GROMACS .gro file of C-alpha atoms in nm:
model
  130
    1MET     CA    1   7.117  15.542  -0.291
    2MET     CA    2   7.336  15.649   0.003
    3SER     CA    3   7.708  15.586  -0.024
    4GLU     CA    4   7.878  15.337   0.207
    5GLY     CA    5   8.101  15.614   0.344
    6LEU     CA    6   7.799  15.814   0.457
    7LYS     CA    7   7.630  15.508   0.608
    8LYS     CA    8   7.948  15.427   0.798
    9ALA     CA    9   7.987  15.787   0.921
   10ARG     CA   10   7.628  15.789   1.048
   11ARG     CA   11   7.676  15.455   1.225
   12ILE     CA   12   7.989  15.588   1.394
   13VAL     CA   13   7.801  15.898   1.513
   14ARG     CA   14   7.526  15.677   1.661
   15VAL     CA   15   7.783  15.462   1.842
   16ARG     CA   16   7.971  15.770   1.970
   17LYS     CA   17   7.645  15.916   2.104
   18ASN     CA   18   7.593  15.594   2.299
   19PHE     CA   19   7.947  15.613   2.438
   20VAL     CA   20   7.882  15.971   2.552
   21ARG     CA   21   7.552  15.868   2.715
   22LEU     CA   22   7.727  15.582   2.892
   23ALA     CA   23   8.006  15.809   3.017
   24GLU     CA   24   7.748  16.064   3.137
   25TRP     CA   25   7.555  15.790   3.317
   26ARG     CA   26   7.871  15.658   3.487
   27LYS     CA   27   7.973  16.006   3.596
   28THR     CA   28   7.625  16.076   3.732
   29GLU     CA   29   7.628  15.752   3.932
   30ILE     CA   30   7.971  15.833   4.075
   31ASP     CA   31   7.858  16.187   4.158
   32ARG     CA   32   7.554  16.048   4.343
   33ALA     CA   33   7.769  15.802   4.537
   34LEU     CA   34   8.016  16.080   4.618
   35GLN     CA   35   7.735  16.302   4.748
   36GLU     CA   36   7.607  16.019   4.965
   37VAL     CA   37   7.952  15.945   5.104
   38THR     CA   38   8.013  16.315   5.169
   39LYS     CA   39   7.684  16.328   5.360
   40ARG     CA   40   7.781  16.022   5.564
   41ASP     CA   41   8.125  16.173   5.624
   42ARG     CA   42   7.965  16.484   5.772
   43GLU     CA   43   7.733  16.274   5.985
   44MET     CA   44   8.021  16.063   6.113
   45LEU     CA   45   8.221  16.374   6.191
   46GLN     CA   46   7.933  16.506   6.400
   47LEU     CA   47   7.901  16.174   6.579
   48THR     CA   48   8.277  16.163   6.644
   49GLU     CA   49   8.271  16.512   6.786
   50GLU     CA   50   7.991  16.401   7.017
   51GLY     CA   51   8.186  16.081   7.093
   52GLY     CA   52   8.330  16.221   7.415
   53ARG     CA   53   8.000  16.143   7.581
   54CYS     CA   54   8.001  15.775   7.485
   55SER     CA   55   8.199  15.464   7.569
   56PRO     CA   56   8.554  15.420   7.432
   57ALA     CA   57   8.443  15.115   7.233
   58PHE     CA   58   8.166  15.315   7.063
   59ALA     CA   59   8.406  15.603   6.994
   60GLN     CA   60   8.657  15.358   6.843
   61MET     CA   61   8.385  15.209   6.621
   62LEU     CA   62   8.286  15.560   6.507
   63LEU     CA   63   8.647  15.643   6.427
   64LYS     CA   64   8.688  15.322   6.228
   65SER     CA   65   8.367  15.395   6.034
   66ALA     CA   66   8.482  15.751   5.969
   67ARG     CA   67   8.813  15.623   5.828
   68HIS     CA   68   8.632  15.376   5.604
   69ILE     CA   69   8.400  15.649   5.475
   70SER     CA   70   8.695  15.880   5.418
   71GLU     CA   71   8.879  15.611   5.217
   72ARG     CA   72   8.566  15.547   5.009
   73LYS     CA   73   8.530  15.919   4.949
   74GLY     CA   74   8.889  15.938   4.823
   75ILE     CA   75   8.830  15.649   4.585
   76LEU     CA   76   8.508  15.806   4.453
   77GLU     CA   77   8.677  16.144   4.405
   78ARG     CA   78   8.949  15.976   4.199
   79LEU     CA   79   8.688  15.786   3.995
   80GLU     CA   80   8.489  16.105   3.942
   81LYS     CA   81   8.795  16.280   3.797
   82GLU     CA   82   8.867  15.982   3.571
   83GLU     CA   83   8.508  15.969   3.446
   84ALA     CA   84   8.505  16.344   3.385
   85ALA     CA   85   8.818  16.301   3.170
   86LYS     CA   86   8.660  16.006   2.983
   87LEU     CA   87   8.343  16.206   2.925
   88LEU     CA   88   8.544  16.495   2.785
   89LEU     CA   89   8.732  16.255   2.556
   90GLU     CA   90   8.411  16.088   2.434
   91ARG     CA   91   8.249  16.426   2.367
   92GLY     CA   92   8.553  16.524   2.162
   93ARG     CA   93   8.534  16.199   1.966
   94LEU     CA   94   8.163  16.257   1.905
   95ARG     CA   95   8.230  16.609   1.777
   96SER     CA   96   8.495  16.471   1.542
   97SER     CA   97   8.259  16.196   1.421
   98ILE     CA   98   7.984  16.450   1.359
   99GLU     CA   99   8.224  16.662   1.154
  100ASN     CA  100   8.328  16.353   0.954
  101CYS     CA  101   7.961  16.270   0.897
  102GLU     CA  102   7.891  16.624   0.777
  103ASP     CA  103   8.186  16.595   0.536
  104ALA     CA  104   8.048  16.263   0.409
  105GLU     CA  105   7.702  16.418   0.367
  106ASN     CA  106   7.852  16.708   0.170
  107GLN     CA  107   8.044  16.465  -0.051
  108GLU     CA  108   7.727  16.264  -0.106
  109ALA     CA  109   7.535  16.580  -0.198
  110ARG     CA  110   7.808  16.680  -0.444
  111ARG     CA  111   7.807  16.328  -0.593
  112LEU     CA  112   7.428  16.335  -0.638
  113GLU     CA  113   7.442  16.686  -0.783
  114ARG     CA  114   7.712  16.581  -1.029
  115ALA     CA  115   7.513  16.270  -1.130
  116LEU     CA  116   7.203  16.484  -1.184
  117LEU     CA  117   7.402  16.736  -1.386
  118GLU     CA  118   7.553  16.459  -1.601
  119GLU     CA  119   7.204  16.321  -1.661
  120VAL     CA  120   7.076  16.667  -1.762
  121ILE     CA  121   7.371  16.712  -1.999
  122GLU     CA  122   7.310  16.367  -2.148
  123VAL     CA  123   6.943  16.444  -2.206
  124ALA     CA  124   7.032  16.783  -2.356
  125GLN     CA  125   7.285  16.626  -2.592
  126SER     CA  126   7.042  16.354  -2.698
  127CYS     CA  127   6.780  16.620  -2.773
  128ARG     CA  128   7.028  16.811  -2.993
  129LEU     CA  129   7.117  16.500  -3.188
  130ASP     CA  130   6.756  16.425  -3.272
   0.00000   0.00000   0.00000
């Protein structure tokens, strides 16, 4: 029968793996949004450069949109850095949990080996007494 310490260590590893997957998913979503905003930023820049050929109202609307996109890009870049840091932290926690689980597995193996050895010794002693 598996020890409670080993069961707990394995549960923690499973949970940590889910945290890492979640952090990876969040970072991927932020990266996608950042790529989209960067693409829109380039498009708006091109339109603004061509804005000299359009009405002042249209040029002003383009400039306002470009500012909004630029602000959104700044926010996403900050979020991307934060998520990258969280992902790194979660990966470190997972590594630590895996090491703890391996230690628990080794302890469990030693416990089972000792129990088996004690059983062998007991059987050997009972055979000598007979």
